[in-house]
Amino acid sequence: MKQTNHQFFDFLDFNTNLPLDAEVSRLWKACKPIDIFENGLGVALTVPFQCQLPSNDIAPDMAIPRKNYCISLRALGEKIMRISIGFDTEIAETSAMLEIADDIQEIKLNIHKSSEKWKVIDVNGTLRAVFDLSNPEIDHWSDLLPAPQESMQAIFYPDGKKAVTVSAYDQFFPARMDAMCLSFIEKNDVPTKASISFHAKPDEKFVGTGERFSKMDLSGHTFQLKNQDGQGVNNKRTYKNIPFYLSSEMYGLFLHTSTYSKFSMADFSTRSVQLLVEEPVLDIFLIGEDSPEKIIHQYKNLTGFPSVPPLWSYGIWMSRMTYFSEDEVNEICDRLRVEDFPCDVIHLDTGWFKTDWLCEWKFNSERFPYPTRFVSNLKKNGYRVSLWQMPYISEHAEQYEEAKTNNYIGALNEQTVQGGSNFSNLDYAGTIDFTYPKAVNWYKNLLRELLDMGVACIKTDFGEEIHLDANYHTMTSESLNNLYALLYQKAVFEVTKEVTGDGLIWARAGWAGCQRYPIHWGGDAAASWDGMAGSLKGGLHLGLSGFGFWSHDVPGFHGVPDFMNSVIPDNLYVRWTQFGVFTSHIRYHGTSKREPYYYPNIASTIRKWWKLRYALLPYIIAQGEKTTYTGFPVLRALLMHHPEDNMCWHLDNQYYFGDDFLVAPMMNSENKRDVYLPKGNWIHFFTGEAFEGEKWLRNFGATMEDMPVWVKEGAEIPLYPEAVNCTDDMDFKKTSIIKIDASFKGIWKLLHFI
């Protein structure tokens, strides 16, 4: 982006040198509505748009006639308003992103008109929108500057209480606007982009928008919602963009689109939240509620809830990049058992094929000569098998000609096979076309053979990016790129549940609706304190974007500075393990050795924490079930429980783990950190010491055997009271309950088997 001093045009990526362009581009601005009428259960407004002159000075081009378009308003129950406008384009009633709950029923809207205001009121008598037709109050004394342009003035009340106001006059003076109420851009008389702005209060805070590796309050940031390989967890790129945000003013906004978008969270203008979508449609769901959890619950009512993951998925997952043979895997699994490390899943990454990274969905016949027996024997030993694969086809894969001939992959306009890093879709010959039902069935059959032999889980790696220079059956590549993750993960989830009975995947990419198909992990974090901190930030924002289950690679995916070969420090391994124990799912994975017995100085400590993980499973499972019908994720930002506490809207390095635990991971080598205890009475989980909340603990220390974790006083925590090798050994009738009160002296004293 080339930044100028014209903020609004910078936000729109709009070239004001319009006469010099090969294509004629025009910007159109919404004016006062000229009509309002009933439209089914909803209402519609006729809004004229005025073309603007092609200059940096914003002014109407009176030589071009206005164009009229209709805005549709619908009330989905008592808490959601759907506001839609299409510029010469129909609005899709539904899509793969929407899975609207049965109890979300549209209710009738009525119109109340006066000379200066049009009110929209539902059948229950609740105010849902106001359109102000009055003129600004003027005391005229100067002709130095022109009068303001006519503008659409609108306030929406998604729940009848919370006012979400369109930014009618966000400007310095009329020729210097920082935001426009509602606008669209056309090229050669064809609308191509649309934008809307909502007023932001000076102290308003924003969270969500997907997996942001950013501070908690996103105010002052602009994000491009275009899925990409994140290439780590410490930059603006991200694997999971979600066109949904939550405001501290207690409203949420979901932009129903899969095309590339841009969200400016009071950044280009501190007075406005601005949305830009690269299609001539705006389809917005505004949600009003009393708490962040209820807002996210309503968002999930629109886009779907996750299913309950299987019990075994909550155990330890062991992996690295990669294991190359049956003998190697068996040796690792046997050694974990001999050395008393409980574990449930062994994951085979890129090396189980004939050629490393060459995904053909078949075991290497020399190194894995009897795969069905191999998988069966592991299952008898308490291990489920997870397999890596990707949605891209290599020109060297045995399925390539079949896929190409039958159009199962996007047909490339040009050959783009690069044969480079193996870390990009561009290294492959085509992307499986999940918009084509025959391709979906073909792909499912490839996985079905593996699942039939006993494989428990498929890792749906990649999917953030597709071949953009390819043709797909029912969508343009630009519209498909963000949505691709949803279609890809849906196919894998469905075939896995069909064959195994367990609905589960292990996914990296994400878009609206992907939360229906757990589990998602945080991508390729650096094995460093920065990587750990960035992972947590991403997980917190993802949880604020509707995702209930989330994991991360312990103790980071890649080495620093040597990507493949740097040694993982012992203290990082321990601290990241502790973080993993208090996450919905825990997997060890990375570019070098991750098995705990390769770290002899800390192996006994890791064993202790793994056993604690299994002891906590009754609690974790209960919290996991809760996320399948509420707005709560398992790992929660503090603001979800304390929205009235401004401090909690800024904290991104500690979190709630379920309802009762407050976790502050140690993310440095000093074994000290600042911790904020929110309102309440808290008991330290490892010492039993009592603390009063709503205050800071400065330089709070914790040895490597300990961790800053508190539990709400009075909480009752279910625990499993025995050591196990895996979840197959567990009989949950044995679960015991511990009361967190003055008699509690710390968890280590209770779990004598650790």
mmCIF file of C-alpha atoms in Angstrom, residues 46 73 106 108 115 124 134 158 211 243-244 250 253 325 331 352 413 421 469 558 617 662 685 699:
data_model
loop_
_atom_site.group_PDB
_atom_site.id
_atom_site.type_symbol
_atom_site.label_atom_id
_atom_site.label_comp_id
_atom_site.label_asym_id
_atom_site.label_seq_id
_atom_site.Cartn_x
_atom_site.Cartn_y
_atom_site.Cartn_z
ATOM 1 C CA THR A 46 -34.353 3.166 -1.277
ATOM 2 C CA LEU A 73 -33.294 -4.826 7.070
ATOM 3 C CA GLU A 106 -37.158 -13.920 11.675
ATOM 4 C CA LYS A 108 -41.827 -8.918 11.598
ATOM 5 C CA SER A 115 -41.158 14.142 8.660
ATOM 6 C CA ASN A 124 -42.801 -6.744 20.072
ATOM 7 C CA SER A 134 -33.058 15.997 9.288
ATOM 8 C CA PRO A 158 -29.699 -5.080 17.093
ATOM 9 C CA GLU A 211 -6.220 -15.548 14.830
ATOM 10 C CA PRO A 243 -14.870 -11.505 9.411
ATOM 11 C CA PHE A 244 -16.288 -11.021 12.891
ATOM 12 C CA MET A 250 -21.358 -4.984 23.686
ATOM 13 C CA LEU A 253 -20.480 -7.664 13.755
ATOM 14 C CA SER A 325 9.193 -45.883 9.322
ATOM 15 C CA GLU A 331 10.285 -47.702 19.104
ATOM 16 C CA TRP A 352 4.897 -41.742 5.678
ATOM 17 C CA ASN A 413 -4.130 -21.341 -16.748
ATOM 18 C CA SER A 421 10.367 -25.212 -0.427
ATOM 19 C CA ASP A 469 -4.410 -18.683 -11.451
ATOM 20 C CA HIS A 558 10.729 -24.468 14.233
ATOM 21 C CA LEU A 617 -9.233 -34.595 32.015
ATOM 22 C CA LEU A 662 -6.819 -18.506 35.839
ATOM 23 C CA PHE A 685 -3.406 -24.264 42.427
ATOM 24 C CA ASN A 699 7.355 -10.052 39.673
#
